[in-house]
Amino acid sequence: MQPTLTCENGRHMPDRFETLAVHAGAEPDPHTGAVVPAIQMSTTFKQDGVGGLRSGFEYGRSGNPTRLALEEAIAALEGATHGLAYASGLAATQNIFYLLQPGDRLLMSDDVYGGTWRLADKVWRRYGIETDALDLRDLDAVAAALSADHAPRMVWLETPSNPMLKVVDISAVARLAAVAGALTVVDNTFATPYLQQPLALGADLALHSATKYLGGHSDVIGGLIATRSDELAERLRFHQNAAGAVPSPFDCFLIMRGIRTLAVRMERASANASALALWLADRPEVERVHYPGLPSHPAAELVARQMRQPGAMLGFEMRGGETAARRFAGATRLFTLAESLGAVESLIELPAPMTHASVADSPLAVPPSLVRLSVGIEDVGDLRADLEVAFSASAS
Ligand code: PLP
């Protein structure tokens, strides 16, 4: 799948993703020739007379040249016309929730990042937004929810989902939502725009925790939103400034630097994950592997249609239950036991007590025997050997 590019400032850009990832938002500086966008730290910008803005910039919270470069880049990569950057993925999520009114309903995948559910359920419910969790793979159930009295105003998909790697049909859900007058939001963090383009499939908004694959090096927290709607972009930009959860210029620079290698990192990490998923599926210690690239994945045909490749996140349930999973996760050497995902180095975690602890007693609770791997770009033989040693250690 190749993106079509339109850029916020109307510049002509090449349309192949790999080229775009390197060049979007990163034109050489016309004054200095610098090939890398400058980190502009100024918090305020000189005016030519009251209200006369020579550069279009006024105050650093409202806009900043380094942030603009990043916002142009994400718009280009998602095939959008507008990009917006935030201090974290959850700050971006919050900004999207501001589109709702008290009394509105939000329909959310029953498998999402625990923090997304916590924000909806524990914070926004207090302000009159009711969130329901549903398995959005069940299109009849989605249609029924969207035609009920007091139907949802927004549908929130995460696909592939965190941590069960469920895959939802974006275009089918977006079509149903559009007919019902609801917005479709896709958290595209796991796939990245290299593997999947939600806006081309009919979604209204694509969201990223840029902390993950876009940053790509476990050294920056950030969030991004892309849209083709002028109206939504204007409302989001108002709240971006009004609520103020914006990223620092340095953080924008780091995310831009990560984006430049996104395509090659995703190729390598996805190939590594595919090889490990096949190997894990044959291990006697493993009950079940969750990976969108396995022929046994319940949505294998949809994955082939909707994604360029299946991605680099995988989960598996250990036959020995939680005890075996805990021992296993504590026994790897190359796979670092840590939360987060999407960087060059491989990480391992147990979602139930770690990233998804906040959903323990909710419809989103996950199996305690589940191990989640974020597969990095190391040599796949070394990664396999590391897991092999951990299997031996967890059996003893
Ligand atoms: N969406 C997904 C799929 C995530 O995994 C995360 C964090 O792990 C978030 C959103 C939130 O992003 P952040 O941690 O940058 O606020």
Coordinates of C-alpha atoms and ligand atoms in Angstrom, one line a residue:
M1 CA 0.0 0.0 0.0
Q2 CA 1.5 3.3 -1.0
P3 CA 0.4 6.6 0.5
T4 CA -0.8 9.5 -1.6
L5 CA 0.8 12.7 -0.3
T6 CA -0.6 16.1 0.2
C7 CA 1.2 18.4 2.5
E8 CA -0.2 21.1 4.7
N9 CA 1.9 23.8 3.0
G10 CA 1.1 22.4 -0.5
R11 CA 4.8 21.6 -1.4
H12 CA 5.3 18.9 -3.9
M13 CA 6.6 15.7 -2.3
P14 CA 7.6 12.3 -3.6
D15 CA 5.0 9.6 -2.9
R16 CA 7.0 6.5 -2.0
F17 CA 6.9 5.9 1.7
E18 CA 10.6 5.2 2.2
T19 CA 11.6 8.5 0.4
L20 CA 8.9 10.4 2.3
A21 CA 10.1 9.1 5.7
V22 CA 13.5 10.5 5.0
H23 CA 12.5 13.8 3.5
A24 CA 9.0 14.8 4.9
G25 CA 9.3 18.0 7.0
A26 CA 13.1 17.9 6.5
E27 CA 13.8 20.3 3.6
P28 CA 17.3 21.9 3.8
D29 CA 17.2 25.2 5.6
P30 CA 16.9 28.0 3.0
H31 CA 19.2 30.3 5.0
T32 CA 21.9 28.0 6.2
G33 CA 21.7 24.9 4.0
A34 CA 21.5 22.8 7.1
V35 CA 20.2 19.3 6.0
V36 CA 18.7 18.6 9.5
P37 CA 15.9 20.7 10.8
A38 CA 17.1 23.1 13.5
I39 CA 15.9 22.7 17.1
Q40 CA 14.3 26.1 17.5
M41 CA 14.1 26.8 21.3
S42 CA 12.6 30.4 21.2
T43 CA 9.4 30.5 23.1
T44 CA 8.2 33.8 21.5
F45 CA 8.5 35.4 18.0
K46 CA 9.0 39.0 17.0
Q47 CA 5.9 40.8 15.7
D48 CA 6.0 43.5 13.0
G49 CA 3.6 45.8 14.8
V50 CA 0.9 44.5 17.1
G51 CA -0.5 41.2 15.7
G52 CA 1.7 41.3 12.6
L53 CA 3.4 37.9 12.6
R54 CA 6.4 37.8 10.2
S55 CA 6.8 34.0 10.4
G56 CA 3.4 32.8 11.3
F57 CA 4.7 31.9 14.8
E58 CA 3.6 33.8 17.9
Y59 CA 4.2 31.8 21.1
G60 CA 5.8 28.4 21.5
R61 CA 2.7 26.6 22.9
S62 CA 0.7 27.7 19.9
G63 CA 3.3 26.8 17.3
N64 CA 7.0 26.2 16.8
P65 CA 9.1 25.6 13.7
T66 CA 10.6 22.3 14.8
R67 CA 7.1 21.1 15.8
L68 CA 5.7 22.2 12.5
A69 CA 8.4 20.1 10.7
L70 CA 7.3 17.0 12.7
E71 CA 3.6 17.8 12.1
E72 CA 4.2 18.0 8.4
A73 CA 6.1 14.8 8.5
I74 CA 3.3 12.8 10.2
A75 CA 0.7 14.3 7.8
A76 CA 2.8 13.2 4.8
L77 CA 3.3 9.7 6.2
E78 CA -0.3 9.1 7.0
G79 CA -1.5 10.5 3.7
A80 CA -3.2 13.3 5.6
T81 CA -3.5 17.1 5.2
H82 CA -3.0 18.0 8.8
G83 CA -0.6 16.7 11.5
L84 CA -0.6 17.6 15.2
A85 CA 2.1 16.8 17.8
Y86 CA 1.6 16.4 21.6
A87 CA 3.7 15.7 24.7
S88 CA 2.7 12.0 24.8
G89 CA 0.4 9.5 23.2
L90 CA -2.1 9.9 26.0
A91 CA -2.0 13.7 25.6
A92 CA -3.0 13.2 22.0
T93 CA -5.7 10.8 23.1
Q94 CA -7.0 13.3 25.5
N95 CA -7.1 15.9 22.8
I96 CA -9.3 13.7 20.7
F97 CA -11.6 13.1 23.7
Y98 CA -12.1 16.9 23.8
L99 CA -14.1 16.5 20.6
L100 CA -16.8 14.9 22.6
Q101 CA -19.6 16.6 24.7
P102 CA -20.9 15.5 28.1
G103 CA -23.5 12.9 27.6
D104 CA -21.8 11.5 24.5
R105 CA -20.9 7.8 24.3
L106 CA -17.6 6.4 23.1
L107 CA -17.3 2.8 21.7
M108 CA -13.9 1.3 22.3
S109 CA -12.1 -1.9 21.3
D110 CA -12.2 -4.4 24.1
D111 CA -8.4 -4.7 23.8
V112 CA -6.6 -1.4 23.9
Y113 CA -3.5 0.0 25.7
G114 CA -4.5 0.0 29.4
G115 CA -3.8 3.7 29.8
T116 CA -6.2 4.5 27.0
W117 CA -9.0 2.6 28.8
R118 CA -8.0 4.1 32.1
L119 CA -8.3 7.7 30.7
A120 CA -11.7 7.0 29.3
D121 CA -13.1 5.0 32.2
K122 CA -11.5 6.7 35.2
V123 CA -11.2 10.3 34.1
W124 CA -13.6 11.1 31.2
R125 CA -16.5 9.1 32.7
R126 CA -16.5 11.7 35.5
Y127 CA -17.1 14.4 32.9
G128 CA -20.1 12.7 31.4
I129 CA -18.5 10.6 28.6
E130 CA -19.7 7.0 28.8
T131 CA -17.3 4.4 27.3
D132 CA -18.3 0.9 26.3
A133 CA -15.9 -1.9 25.4
L134 CA -16.8 -4.1 22.5
D135 CA -15.0 -6.7 20.4
L136 CA -14.9 -4.6 17.2
R137 CA -14.1 -7.6 15.1
D138 CA -17.8 -8.5 15.4
L139 CA -19.3 -6.2 12.8
D140 CA -22.9 -7.2 13.6
A141 CA -22.3 -6.1 17.2
V142 CA -20.7 -2.9 16.0
A143 CA -23.7 -2.2 13.7
A144 CA -26.1 -2.9 16.6
A145 CA -24.2 -0.6 18.9
L146 CA -24.2 2.2 16.3
S147 CA -27.9 1.9 15.7
A148 CA -29.0 1.7 19.4
D149 CA -30.7 4.6 21.2
H150 CA -28.0 7.0 22.4
A151 CA -25.5 5.6 19.9
P152 CA -21.8 6.3 20.2
R153 CA -20.4 9.5 18.7
M154 CA -16.9 8.1 18.4
V155 CA -15.5 4.6 17.7
W156 CA -12.0 3.9 19.0
L157 CA -10.0 1.1 17.3
E158 CA -6.6 -0.2 18.1
T159 CA -5.4 -2.6 15.4
P160 CA -3.4 -4.7 15.8
S161 CA -4.4 -4.3 19.4
N162 CA -2.3 -4.2 22.6
P163 CA -1.6 -6.8 23.8
M164 CA -3.7 -9.5 22.2
L165 CA -2.9 -8.6 18.6
K166 CA -6.5 -8.7 17.5
V167 CA -7.0 -7.2 14.0
V168 CA -10.1 -5.1 13.3
D169 CA -11.4 -4.4 9.8
I170 CA -10.8 -0.6 9.7
S171 CA -12.8 0.1 6.5
A172 CA -15.8 -1.9 7.6
V173 CA -16.0 -0.2 11.0
A174 CA -15.4 3.2 9.5
R175 CA -18.2 2.7 7.0
L176 CA -20.6 1.7 9.7
A177 CA -19.6 4.6 11.9
A178 CA -19.9 7.1 9.0
V179 CA -23.4 6.0 8.3
A180 CA -24.3 6.5 12.0
G181 CA -22.6 9.9 12.1
A182 CA -19.8 8.7 14.4
L183 CA -16.1 9.5 14.1
T184 CA -13.6 6.7 13.6
V185 CA -10.3 7.0 15.4
V186 CA -7.5 4.4 14.9
D187 CA -4.6 4.1 17.3
N188 CA -2.0 3.2 14.7
T189 CA 0.9 2.8 17.1
F190 CA 1.5 -0.9 16.6
A191 CA 1.4 -0.8 12.8
T192 CA 2.9 2.6 12.1
P193 CA 2.0 4.3 8.8
Y194 CA 4.5 2.2 7.0
L195 CA 2.4 -0.9 7.6
Q196 CA -1.1 0.5 7.7
Q197 CA -2.8 3.7 6.6
P198 CA -6.1 4.2 8.5
L199 CA -7.1 7.4 6.7
A200 CA -7.0 5.8 3.3
L201 CA -9.2 3.1 4.8
G202 CA -11.9 5.6 5.8
A203 CA -10.9 6.5 9.4
D204 CA -11.3 10.2 10.4
L205 CA -8.2 10.3 12.7
A206 CA -5.0 8.3 13.1
L207 CA -3.2 8.5 16.4
H208 CA 0.3 7.5 17.5
S209 CA 2.2 7.1 20.7
A210 CA 5.3 8.4 18.9
T211 CA 7.2 7.1 22.0
K212 CA 7.1 3.8 20.2
Y213 CA 8.1 3.0 16.6
L214 CA 8.2 6.6 15.3
G215 CA 10.7 7.7 17.9
G216 CA 12.1 4.2 17.6
H217 CA 15.0 4.4 20.2
S218 CA 13.3 4.5 23.7
D219 CA 14.5 8.0 24.3
V220 CA 11.5 10.3 23.7
I221 CA 7.8 10.5 24.9
G222 CA 5.4 11.9 22.3
G223 CA 2.1 11.7 20.6
L224 CA 0.8 12.5 17.1
I225 CA -2.5 12.8 15.3
A226 CA -3.2 13.0 11.5
T227 CA -6.4 13.8 9.7
R228 CA -7.7 14.8 6.3
S229 CA -10.5 16.9 7.8
D230 CA -10.0 20.7 8.0
E231 CA -12.8 20.9 10.5
L232 CA -11.4 18.3 12.9
A233 CA -7.9 19.7 12.5
E234 CA -9.1 23.2 13.5
R235 CA -10.9 21.9 16.6
L236 CA -7.9 19.7 17.6
R237 CA -5.5 22.6 17.0
F238 CA -7.7 24.9 19.2
H239 CA -7.5 22.3 22.1
Q240 CA -3.8 21.6 21.4
N241 CA -3.1 25.3 22.3
A242 CA -5.9 25.8 24.8
A243 CA -4.9 22.7 26.9
G244 CA -1.2 23.0 26.2
A245 CA 0.1 19.4 26.3
V246 CA 2.7 20.2 23.5
P247 CA 6.1 18.5 23.0
S248 CA 9.4 20.3 23.5
P249 CA 11.3 21.2 20.3
F250 CA 14.0 18.7 21.3
D251 CA 11.5 15.9 21.5
C252 CA 10.1 16.9 18.1
F253 CA 13.7 16.7 16.7
L254 CA 14.2 13.2 18.2
I255 CA 10.9 11.9 16.8
M256 CA 11.8 13.4 13.3
R257 CA 15.1 11.6 13.5
G258 CA 13.4 8.3 14.3
I259 CA 11.0 8.7 11.5
R260 CA 13.8 9.0 9.0
T261 CA 14.7 5.3 9.5
L262 CA 11.1 4.1 10.2
A263 CA 10.8 2.0 6.9
V264 CA 14.0 0.1 7.3
R265 CA 13.5 -0.5 11.0
M266 CA 10.0 -1.8 10.4
E267 CA 11.2 -4.1 7.6
R268 CA 13.8 -5.7 9.8
A269 CA 11.8 -5.9 13.0
S270 CA 8.8 -7.3 11.2
A271 CA 10.9 -10.0 9.5
N272 CA 12.5 -10.9 12.9
A273 CA 9.1 -11.1 14.6
S274 CA 7.6 -13.4 11.8
A275 CA 10.5 -15.8 12.2
L276 CA 10.2 -15.9 16.0
A277 CA 6.4 -16.3 15.8
L278 CA 6.8 -19.4 13.6
W279 CA 9.5 -20.8 15.9
L280 CA 7.4 -20.1 19.1
A281 CA 4.3 -21.8 17.6
D282 CA 6.3 -25.1 17.6
R283 CA 7.6 -24.9 21.2
P284 CA 6.1 -27.4 23.6
E285 CA 6.2 -24.8 26.4
V286 CA 3.9 -22.5 24.4
E287 CA 0.1 -22.8 24.6
R288 CA -0.8 -20.2 21.9
V289 CA 1.0 -17.5 19.9
H290 CA -0.8 -14.3 19.0
Y291 CA 0.8 -12.8 15.9
P292 CA -1.0 -11.3 12.9
G293 CA 1.5 -12.9 10.5
L294 CA 0.7 -16.5 11.4
P295 CA -1.5 -18.4 8.9
S296 CA -3.5 -19.5 12.0
H297 CA -4.3 -15.9 13.1
P298 CA -8.1 -15.5 12.9
A299 CA -7.8 -12.5 10.7
A300 CA -4.9 -13.7 8.4
E301 CA -6.8 -12.7 5.2
L302 CA -7.7 -9.3 6.6
V303 CA -4.1 -8.7 7.7
A304 CA -2.9 -9.4 4.1
R305 CA -5.5 -6.9 2.8
Q306 CA -5.0 -4.1 5.4
M307 CA -1.4 -4.2 6.3
R308 CA 1.9 -4.2 4.3
Q309 CA 3.4 -6.6 6.8
P310 CA 2.2 -8.0 10.2
G311 CA 4.5 -5.9 12.4
A312 CA 6.9 -6.6 15.1
M313 CA 4.7 -7.2 18.2
L314 CA 3.8 -10.6 19.3
G315 CA 2.4 -12.4 22.4
F316 CA 2.3 -15.9 23.6
E317 CA 0.7 -17.8 26.4
M318 CA 2.8 -20.2 28.4
R319 CA 1.5 -23.7 29.2
G320 CA 2.9 -23.4 32.7
G321 CA 0.7 -20.4 33.5
E322 CA 1.7 -17.2 35.3
T323 CA 4.5 -18.9 37.2
A324 CA 6.2 -20.1 34.0
A325 CA 5.6 -16.7 32.3
R326 CA 7.2 -14.8 35.2
R327 CA 10.2 -17.1 35.3
F328 CA 10.6 -16.8 31.5
A329 CA 10.4 -13.0 31.4
G330 CA 13.0 -12.8 34.1
A331 CA 15.4 -15.1 32.3
T332 CA 16.2 -13.4 29.0
R333 CA 19.4 -11.4 28.4
L334 CA 18.9 -9.7 25.1
F335 CA 15.2 -9.1 25.5
T336 CA 15.1 -6.5 28.3
L337 CA 12.3 -6.8 30.8
A338 CA 10.7 -3.4 30.5
E339 CA 7.4 -1.7 29.6
S340 CA 7.1 0.1 26.2
L341 CA 7.8 -1.2 22.7
G342 CA 8.7 -0.2 19.2
A343 CA 12.4 0.5 19.6
V344 CA 15.6 -0.9 18.0
E345 CA 16.2 -3.1 21.0
S346 CA 14.0 -6.1 21.9
L347 CA 11.8 -5.9 25.0
I348 CA 9.8 -8.4 27.0
E349 CA 7.0 -7.9 29.5
L350 CA 4.0 -9.5 31.1
P351 CA 1.0 -7.3 30.3
A352 CA -1.2 -8.4 33.2
P353 CA 1.0 -7.2 36.0
M354 CA 2.8 -4.5 34.0
T355 CA 1.4 -2.4 31.1
H356 CA -2.2 -3.6 31.6
A357 CA -2.3 -3.7 35.4
S358 CA -4.8 -0.7 35.4
V359 CA -7.4 -2.9 33.5
A360 CA -7.1 -5.9 35.9
D361 CA -10.8 -5.8 37.0
S362 CA -12.3 -4.6 33.7
P363 CA -13.6 -6.2 30.5
L364 CA -10.1 -5.6 29.1
A365 CA -8.3 -7.9 31.6
V366 CA -5.6 -10.1 29.9
P367 CA -4.4 -13.6 30.7
P368 CA -1.7 -13.7 33.4
S369 CA 0.3 -16.3 31.4
L370 CA 0.7 -13.9 28.4
V371 CA 4.2 -12.8 27.5
R372 CA 4.5 -9.8 25.1
L373 CA 7.6 -9.3 22.9
S374 CA 8.5 -6.1 21.1
V375 CA 10.9 -7.6 18.6
G376 CA 13.8 -5.3 17.7
I377 CA 16.3 -5.2 14.9
E378 CA 19.0 -7.4 16.4
D379 CA 20.2 -10.6 14.7
V380 CA 17.3 -13.0 14.7
G381 CA 19.5 -16.0 15.5
D382 CA 20.8 -14.2 18.7
L383 CA 17.2 -13.4 19.7
R384 CA 16.1 -17.0 19.2
A385 CA 19.0 -18.3 21.2
D386 CA 18.1 -15.8 24.0
L387 CA 14.5 -17.2 24.1
E388 CA 15.8 -20.7 24.0
V389 CA 17.9 -20.2 27.1
A390 CA 14.9 -18.5 28.9
F391 CA 12.7 -21.6 28.1
S392 CA 15.3 -23.9 29.7
A393 CA 15.6 -21.6 32.7
S394 CA 11.8 -21.3 33.2
A395 CA 11.5 -25.2 33.1
S396 CA 14.0 -25.7 35.9
Ligands
PLP1 N1 -1.4 3.7 22.4 C1 -0.7 2.5 22.5 C2 -1.1 1.4 21.6 C3 0.3 2.4 23.5 O1 0.9 1.2 23.6 C4 0.6 3.5 24.3 C5 1.6 3.4 25.4 O2 2.1 2.3 25.6 C6 -0.2 4.7 24.2 C7 -1.1 4.8 23.2 C8 0.1 5.9 25.1 O3 1.3 6.5 24.7 P1 2.3 7.3 25.6 O4 2.9 6.4 26.6 O5 3.2 8.0 24.6 O6 1.4 8.4 26.3

